[in-house]
Coordinates of C-alpha atoms in Angstrom, one line a residue:
X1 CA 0.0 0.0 0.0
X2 CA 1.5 3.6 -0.7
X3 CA 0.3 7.5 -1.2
X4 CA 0.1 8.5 -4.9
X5 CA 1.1 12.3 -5.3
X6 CA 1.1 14.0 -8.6
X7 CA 2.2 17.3 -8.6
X8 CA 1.8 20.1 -11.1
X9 CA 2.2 17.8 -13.8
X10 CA 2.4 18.8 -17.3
X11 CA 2.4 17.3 -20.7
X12 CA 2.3 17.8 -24.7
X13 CA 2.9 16.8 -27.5
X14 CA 4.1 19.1 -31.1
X15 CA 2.6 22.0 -29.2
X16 CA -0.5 20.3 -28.4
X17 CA -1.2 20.3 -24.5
X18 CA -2.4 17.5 -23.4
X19 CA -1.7 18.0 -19.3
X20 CA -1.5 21.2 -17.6
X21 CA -0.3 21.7 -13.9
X22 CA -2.6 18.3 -12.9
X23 CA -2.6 18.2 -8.8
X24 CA -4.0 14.9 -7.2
X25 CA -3.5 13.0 -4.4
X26 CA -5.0 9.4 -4.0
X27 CA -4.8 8.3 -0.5
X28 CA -3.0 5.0 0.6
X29 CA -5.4 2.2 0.2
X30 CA -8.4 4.0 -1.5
X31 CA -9.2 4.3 -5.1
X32 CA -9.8 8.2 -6.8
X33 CA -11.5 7.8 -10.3
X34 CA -10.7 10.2 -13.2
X35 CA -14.0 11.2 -15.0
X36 CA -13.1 12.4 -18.5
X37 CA -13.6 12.5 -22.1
X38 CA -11.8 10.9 -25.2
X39 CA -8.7 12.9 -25.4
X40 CA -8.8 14.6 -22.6
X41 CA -5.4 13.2 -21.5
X42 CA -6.5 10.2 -19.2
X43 CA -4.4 7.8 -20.8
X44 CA -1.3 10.2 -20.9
X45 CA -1.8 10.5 -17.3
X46 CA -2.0 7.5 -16.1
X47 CA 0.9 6.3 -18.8
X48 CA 3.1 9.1 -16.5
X49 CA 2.4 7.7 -13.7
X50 CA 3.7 4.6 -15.0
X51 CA 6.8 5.5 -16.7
X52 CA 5.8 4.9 -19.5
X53 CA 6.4 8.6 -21.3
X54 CA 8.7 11.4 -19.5
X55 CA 6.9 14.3 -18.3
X56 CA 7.6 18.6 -19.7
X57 CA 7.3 19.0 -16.0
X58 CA 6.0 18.4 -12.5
X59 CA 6.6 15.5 -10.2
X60 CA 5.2 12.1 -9.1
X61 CA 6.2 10.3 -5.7
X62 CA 4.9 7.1 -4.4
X63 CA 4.9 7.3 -0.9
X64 CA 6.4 9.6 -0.7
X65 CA 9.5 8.9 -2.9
X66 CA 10.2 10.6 -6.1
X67 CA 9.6 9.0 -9.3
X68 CA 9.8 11.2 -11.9
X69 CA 10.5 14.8 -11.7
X70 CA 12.9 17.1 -13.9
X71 CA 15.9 15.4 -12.6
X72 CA 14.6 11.9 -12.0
X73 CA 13.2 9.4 -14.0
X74 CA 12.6 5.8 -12.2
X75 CA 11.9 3.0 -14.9
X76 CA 8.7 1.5 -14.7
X77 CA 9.4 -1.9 -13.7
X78 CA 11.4 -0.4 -10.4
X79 CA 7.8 1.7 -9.1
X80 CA 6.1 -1.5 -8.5
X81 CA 3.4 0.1 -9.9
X82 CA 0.7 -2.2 -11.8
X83 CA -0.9 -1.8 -14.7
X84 CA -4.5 -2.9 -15.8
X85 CA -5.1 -1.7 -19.9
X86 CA -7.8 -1.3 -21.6
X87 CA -9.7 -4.5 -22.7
X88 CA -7.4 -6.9 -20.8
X89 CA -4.1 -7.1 -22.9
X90 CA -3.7 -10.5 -22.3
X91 CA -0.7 -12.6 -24.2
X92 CA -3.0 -14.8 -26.4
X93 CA -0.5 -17.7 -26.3
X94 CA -0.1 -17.9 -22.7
X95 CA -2.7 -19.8 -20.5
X96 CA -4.6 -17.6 -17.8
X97 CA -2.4 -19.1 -15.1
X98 CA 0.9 -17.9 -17.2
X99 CA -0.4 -14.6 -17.9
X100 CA -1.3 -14.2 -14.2
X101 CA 2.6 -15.4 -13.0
X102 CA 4.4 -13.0 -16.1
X103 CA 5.0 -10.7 -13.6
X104 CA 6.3 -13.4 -10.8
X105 CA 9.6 -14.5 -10.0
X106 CA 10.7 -18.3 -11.3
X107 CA 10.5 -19.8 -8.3
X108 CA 6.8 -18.4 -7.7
X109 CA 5.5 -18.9 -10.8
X110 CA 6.7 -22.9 -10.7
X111 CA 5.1 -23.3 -7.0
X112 CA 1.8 -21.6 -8.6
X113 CA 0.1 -21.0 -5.1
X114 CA 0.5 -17.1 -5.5
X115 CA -1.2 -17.4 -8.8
X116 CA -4.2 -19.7 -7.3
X117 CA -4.7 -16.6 -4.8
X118 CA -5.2 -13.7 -6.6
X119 CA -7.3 -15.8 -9.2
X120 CA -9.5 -16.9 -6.1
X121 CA -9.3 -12.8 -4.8
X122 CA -10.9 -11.7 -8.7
X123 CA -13.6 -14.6 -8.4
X124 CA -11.9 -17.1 -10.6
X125 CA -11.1 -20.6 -8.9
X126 CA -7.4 -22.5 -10.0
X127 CA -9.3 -24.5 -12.9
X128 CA -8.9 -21.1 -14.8
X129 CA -5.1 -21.2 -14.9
X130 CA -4.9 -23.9 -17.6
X131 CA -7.3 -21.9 -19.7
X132 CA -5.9 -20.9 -22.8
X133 CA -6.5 -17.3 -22.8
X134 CA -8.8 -16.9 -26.1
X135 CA -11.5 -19.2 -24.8
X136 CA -11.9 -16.7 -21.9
X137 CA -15.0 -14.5 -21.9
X138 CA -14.6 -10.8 -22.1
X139 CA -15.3 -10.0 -18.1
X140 CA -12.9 -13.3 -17.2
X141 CA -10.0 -11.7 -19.3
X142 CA -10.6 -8.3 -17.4
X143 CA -10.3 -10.6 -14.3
X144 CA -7.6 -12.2 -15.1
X145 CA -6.0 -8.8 -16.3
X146 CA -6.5 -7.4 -12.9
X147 CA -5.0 -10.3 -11.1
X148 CA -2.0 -10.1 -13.0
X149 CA -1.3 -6.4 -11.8
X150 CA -2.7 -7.7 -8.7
X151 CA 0.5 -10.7 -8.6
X152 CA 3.8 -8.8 -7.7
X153 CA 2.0 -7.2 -5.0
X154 CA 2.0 -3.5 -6.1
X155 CA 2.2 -0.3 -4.1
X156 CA -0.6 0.8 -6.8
X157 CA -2.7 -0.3 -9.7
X158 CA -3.8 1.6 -12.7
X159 CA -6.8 0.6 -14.2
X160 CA -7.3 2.2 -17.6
X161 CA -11.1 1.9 -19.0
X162 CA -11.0 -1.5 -17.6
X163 CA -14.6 -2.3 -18.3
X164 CA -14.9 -0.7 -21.9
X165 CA -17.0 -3.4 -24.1
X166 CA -18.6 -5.2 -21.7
X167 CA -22.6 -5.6 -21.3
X168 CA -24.0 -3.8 -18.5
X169 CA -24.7 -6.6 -16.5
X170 CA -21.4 -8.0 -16.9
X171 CA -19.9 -4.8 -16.3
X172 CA -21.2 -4.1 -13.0
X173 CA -20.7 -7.8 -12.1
X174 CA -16.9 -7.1 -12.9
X175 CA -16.9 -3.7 -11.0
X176 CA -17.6 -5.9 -8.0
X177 CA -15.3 -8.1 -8.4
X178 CA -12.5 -5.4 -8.9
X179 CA -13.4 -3.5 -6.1
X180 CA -13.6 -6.8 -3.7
X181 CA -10.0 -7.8 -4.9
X182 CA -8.6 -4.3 -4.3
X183 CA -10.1 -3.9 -0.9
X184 CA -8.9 -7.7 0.2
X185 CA -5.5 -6.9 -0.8
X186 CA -5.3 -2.8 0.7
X187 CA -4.6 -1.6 -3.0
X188 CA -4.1 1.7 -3.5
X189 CA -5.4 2.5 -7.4
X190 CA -6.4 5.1 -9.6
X191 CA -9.2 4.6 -12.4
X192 CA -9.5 6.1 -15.2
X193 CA -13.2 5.8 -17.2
X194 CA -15.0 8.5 -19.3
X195 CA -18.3 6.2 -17.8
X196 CA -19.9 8.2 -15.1
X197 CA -21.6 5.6 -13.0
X198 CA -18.7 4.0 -13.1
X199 CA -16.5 6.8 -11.6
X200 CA -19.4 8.1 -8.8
X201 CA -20.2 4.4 -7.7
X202 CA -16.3 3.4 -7.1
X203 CA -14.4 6.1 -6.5
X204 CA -13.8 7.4 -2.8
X205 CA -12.8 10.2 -4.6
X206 CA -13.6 11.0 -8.3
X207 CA -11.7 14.3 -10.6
X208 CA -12.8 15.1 -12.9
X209 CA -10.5 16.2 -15.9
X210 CA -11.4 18.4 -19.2
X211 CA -9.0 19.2 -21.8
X212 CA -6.3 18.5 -20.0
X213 CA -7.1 20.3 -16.7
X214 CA -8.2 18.9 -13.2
X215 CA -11.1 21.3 -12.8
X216 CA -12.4 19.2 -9.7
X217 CA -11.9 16.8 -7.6
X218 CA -14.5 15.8 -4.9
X219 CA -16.2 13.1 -3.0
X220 CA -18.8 11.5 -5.4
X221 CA -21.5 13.1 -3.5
X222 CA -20.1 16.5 -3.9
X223 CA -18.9 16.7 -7.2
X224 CA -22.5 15.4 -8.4
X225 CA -24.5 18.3 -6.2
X226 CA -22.1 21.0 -6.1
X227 CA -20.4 21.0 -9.5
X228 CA -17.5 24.2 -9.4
X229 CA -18.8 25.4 -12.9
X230 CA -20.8 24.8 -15.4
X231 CA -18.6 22.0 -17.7
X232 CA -18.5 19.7 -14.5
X233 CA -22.2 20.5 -14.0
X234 CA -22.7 18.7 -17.5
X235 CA -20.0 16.3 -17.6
X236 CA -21.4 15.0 -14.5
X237 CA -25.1 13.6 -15.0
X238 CA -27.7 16.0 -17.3
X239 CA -27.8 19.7 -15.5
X240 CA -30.5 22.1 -16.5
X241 CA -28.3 25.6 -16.7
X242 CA -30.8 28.4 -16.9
X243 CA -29.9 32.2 -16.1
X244 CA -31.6 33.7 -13.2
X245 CA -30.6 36.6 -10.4
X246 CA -29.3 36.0 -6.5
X247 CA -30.0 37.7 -4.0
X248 CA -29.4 37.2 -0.7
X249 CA -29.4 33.3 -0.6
X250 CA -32.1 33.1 -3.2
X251 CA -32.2 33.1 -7.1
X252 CA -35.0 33.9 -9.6
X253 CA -35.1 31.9 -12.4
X254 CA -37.8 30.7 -15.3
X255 CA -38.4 27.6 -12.6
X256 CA -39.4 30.5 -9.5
X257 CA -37.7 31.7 -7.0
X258 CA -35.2 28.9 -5.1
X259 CA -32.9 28.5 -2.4
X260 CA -29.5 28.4 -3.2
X261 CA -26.9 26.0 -2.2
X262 CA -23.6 27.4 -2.5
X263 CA -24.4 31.5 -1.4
X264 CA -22.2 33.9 -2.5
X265 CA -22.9 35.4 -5.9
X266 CA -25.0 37.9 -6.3
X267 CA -26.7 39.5 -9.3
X268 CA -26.6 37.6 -12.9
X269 CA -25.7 34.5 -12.6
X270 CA -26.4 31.0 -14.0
X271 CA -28.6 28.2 -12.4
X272 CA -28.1 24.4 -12.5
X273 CA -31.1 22.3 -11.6
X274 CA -31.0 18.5 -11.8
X275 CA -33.4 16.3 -13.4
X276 CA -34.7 14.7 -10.4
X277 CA -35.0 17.6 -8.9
X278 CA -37.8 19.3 -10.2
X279 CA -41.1 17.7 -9.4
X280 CA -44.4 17.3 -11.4
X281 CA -48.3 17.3 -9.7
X282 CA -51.5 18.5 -11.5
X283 CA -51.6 22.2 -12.4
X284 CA -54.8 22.9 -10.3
X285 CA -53.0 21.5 -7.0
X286 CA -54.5 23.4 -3.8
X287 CA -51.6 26.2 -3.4
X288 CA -49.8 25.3 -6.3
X289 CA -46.7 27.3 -6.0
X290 CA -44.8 26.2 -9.1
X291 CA -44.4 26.6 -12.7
X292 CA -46.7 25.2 -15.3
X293 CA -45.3 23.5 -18.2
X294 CA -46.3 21.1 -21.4
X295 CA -45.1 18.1 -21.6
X296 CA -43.8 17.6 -25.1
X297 CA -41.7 14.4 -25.1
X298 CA -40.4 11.5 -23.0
X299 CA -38.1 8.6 -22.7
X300 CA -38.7 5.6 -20.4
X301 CA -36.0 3.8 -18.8
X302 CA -37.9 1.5 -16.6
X303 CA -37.3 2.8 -12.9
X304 CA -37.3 6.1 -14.2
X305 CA -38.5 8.4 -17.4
X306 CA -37.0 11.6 -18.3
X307 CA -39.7 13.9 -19.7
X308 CA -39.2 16.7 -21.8
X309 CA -41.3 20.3 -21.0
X310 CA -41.9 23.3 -22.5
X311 CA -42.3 26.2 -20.3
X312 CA -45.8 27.9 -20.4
X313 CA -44.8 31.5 -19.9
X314 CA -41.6 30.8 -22.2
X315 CA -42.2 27.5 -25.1
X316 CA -39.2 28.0 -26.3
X317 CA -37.4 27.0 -22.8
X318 CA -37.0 23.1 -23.1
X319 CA -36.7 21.8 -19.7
X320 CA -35.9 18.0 -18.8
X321 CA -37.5 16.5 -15.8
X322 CA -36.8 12.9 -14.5
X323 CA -40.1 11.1 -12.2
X324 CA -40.1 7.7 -10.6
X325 CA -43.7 7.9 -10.5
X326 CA -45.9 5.1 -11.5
X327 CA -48.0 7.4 -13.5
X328 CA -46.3 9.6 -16.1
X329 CA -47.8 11.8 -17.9
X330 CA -49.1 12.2 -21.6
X331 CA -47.4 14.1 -24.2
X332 CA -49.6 17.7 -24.5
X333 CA -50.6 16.8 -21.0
X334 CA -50.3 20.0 -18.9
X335 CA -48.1 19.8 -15.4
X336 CA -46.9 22.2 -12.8
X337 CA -43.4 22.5 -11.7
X338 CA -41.4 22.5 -8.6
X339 CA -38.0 22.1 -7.6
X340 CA -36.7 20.3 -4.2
X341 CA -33.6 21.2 -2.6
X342 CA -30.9 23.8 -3.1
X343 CA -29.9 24.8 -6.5
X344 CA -26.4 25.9 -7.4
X345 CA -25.4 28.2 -9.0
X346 CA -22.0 29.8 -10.9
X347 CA -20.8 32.9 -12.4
X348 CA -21.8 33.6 -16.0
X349 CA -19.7 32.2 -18.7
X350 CA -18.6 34.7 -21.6
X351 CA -20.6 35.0 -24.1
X352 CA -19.2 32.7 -27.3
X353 CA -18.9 29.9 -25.1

């Protein structure tokens, strides 16, 4: 187990910047997930981290010793630092068993009884080892992937889209099993998915990075309900952003007047709303309060449907709305609108963007 610092770390390539002045710190024994888009520089990240490519600046330490910096750069089999790629990257012509000992001394891999243990800590009992790899199914090879990092007992794994391609069912069921072999053996690790279930529901800690750039890193729970701007706010789940005026604690915008949840702003400003937070009931409820609205589309997902409504006062303002009511209403059926909890809110963007 071991501390993974990165420090101000930077990185491009032919005047492209693909990392600029990336901060993080993933605690020993937990696991941080980083939330991002295709190129946003995950991969070159964790590919750093590695030692894999040299850095244009900054520093990484592993509890607290130096890895790479602008005067050191430690090869990547000496950080003991495992590595988990997408889709598996398993030899094809080894067996799972040979695949899981690569990393292991002679003398290990012959005896075998290390390999039977981390196959038996991803779920996979010691019949699997004579399996030729190609006959394993696509969540096994992920398995067998991790418990090959897993082996030489690492201070840290990298896991690099390690569920990409896989059904959902046989994701999550994979998820599991990564996150039950990880916590048996203390494992410190760092995920990197652009899947945002994935990054809330495993990470202690998830950051979140765009075009290079850490803009935040939070606890699941915070980065989903108090987003620092408005690219998190989307990048992270659907997020209504609607202008709106604050005041005092309180902002008016096209959904009424609401309590805010991160005071400070005043004036102009911009509101983000989440889909589950704004709540439908009939339009002639006793004391309605809220909004009224048409309902002009929607989209079932079984425990939920997102519907899609058009703002009396203002039809061309499209807002989405998700229920977990039996009952849903009909398309040109009219509702009234209300939003529970705090809303948050950020400074206006510039115009242009």
């Amino acid at each position: 187990m071991a501390e993974l610092r990165c420090e101000g770390l930077a990185k491009s390539y032919g005047g492209r910047v693909v990392l600029r002045d990336v901060d993080l710190r993933v605690p020993t024994g937990t696991l941080t997930a980083i939330l991002g888009a295709s190129g946003s520089g995950k991969t070159t990240l964790l590919r750093a981290i590695i030692g894999f490519l040299e850095l244009d600046a900054g520093r990484v330490a592993v509890d607290g010793q130096t890895v790479a910096d602008d005067r050191v750069q430690m090869a990547a089999d000496k950080r003991e630092i495992g590595y988990v790629a997408q889709e598996g990257a398993l030899f094809a012509h080894l067996s799972a068993g040979e695949n899981v000992g690569f990393g292991l001394g002679r003398s290990q891999r012959k005896k075998g009884s290390r390999i039977a243990e981390v196959l038996a800590l991803v779920g996979l009992d010691e019949s699997y080892a004579q399996r030729p790899s190609h006959e394993l199914s696509g969540g096994e090879q992920r398995r067998v992937a991790l418990a090959r990092a897993l082996a030489p007992h690492p201070r840290i794994v990298l896991l690099d889209e390690p569920f990409s391609g896989l059904d959902a069912a046989l994701r999550v069921e994979t998820r599991e099993a990564v996150l039950h072999a990880l916590a048996e053996q203390g494992t410190t690790a760092l995920l990197v998915t652009h899947d945002q279930a994935e990054a809330l529901s495993m990470g202690r800690e998830v950051a979140v990075l765009i075009d290079g750039r850490l803009a935040q890193s939070a606890t699941p729970t915070a980065l989903y309900r108090t987003p620092v701007d408005r690219d998190v706010a989307r990048f992270v789940g659907e997020a209504i952003i609607s202008a709106g005026h604050a005041t005092g604690g309180l902002v008016q915008c096209g959904l009424g007047q609401l309590t805010v949840a991160n005071p400070g702003l005043q004036g102009p400003v911009e509101v983000m709303i989440r889909p589950e937070q704004i709540h439908l009931r009939a339009p002639n409820a006793t004391n309605a309060q809220g909004v009224t609205a048409k309902v002009i589309d929607h989209a079932y997902y079984g425990p939920d449907t997102v519907l899609g409504l058009s703002l009396k006062d203002s039809p061309q303002t499209i807002v989405k709305a998700r229920t977990f009511d039996q009952e849903i209403p009909s398309v040109g059926e009219l509702v009234e609108l209300g939003v529970l909890g705090p809303v948050v809110i950020f400074a206006p963007q510039p115009k242009g963007r």
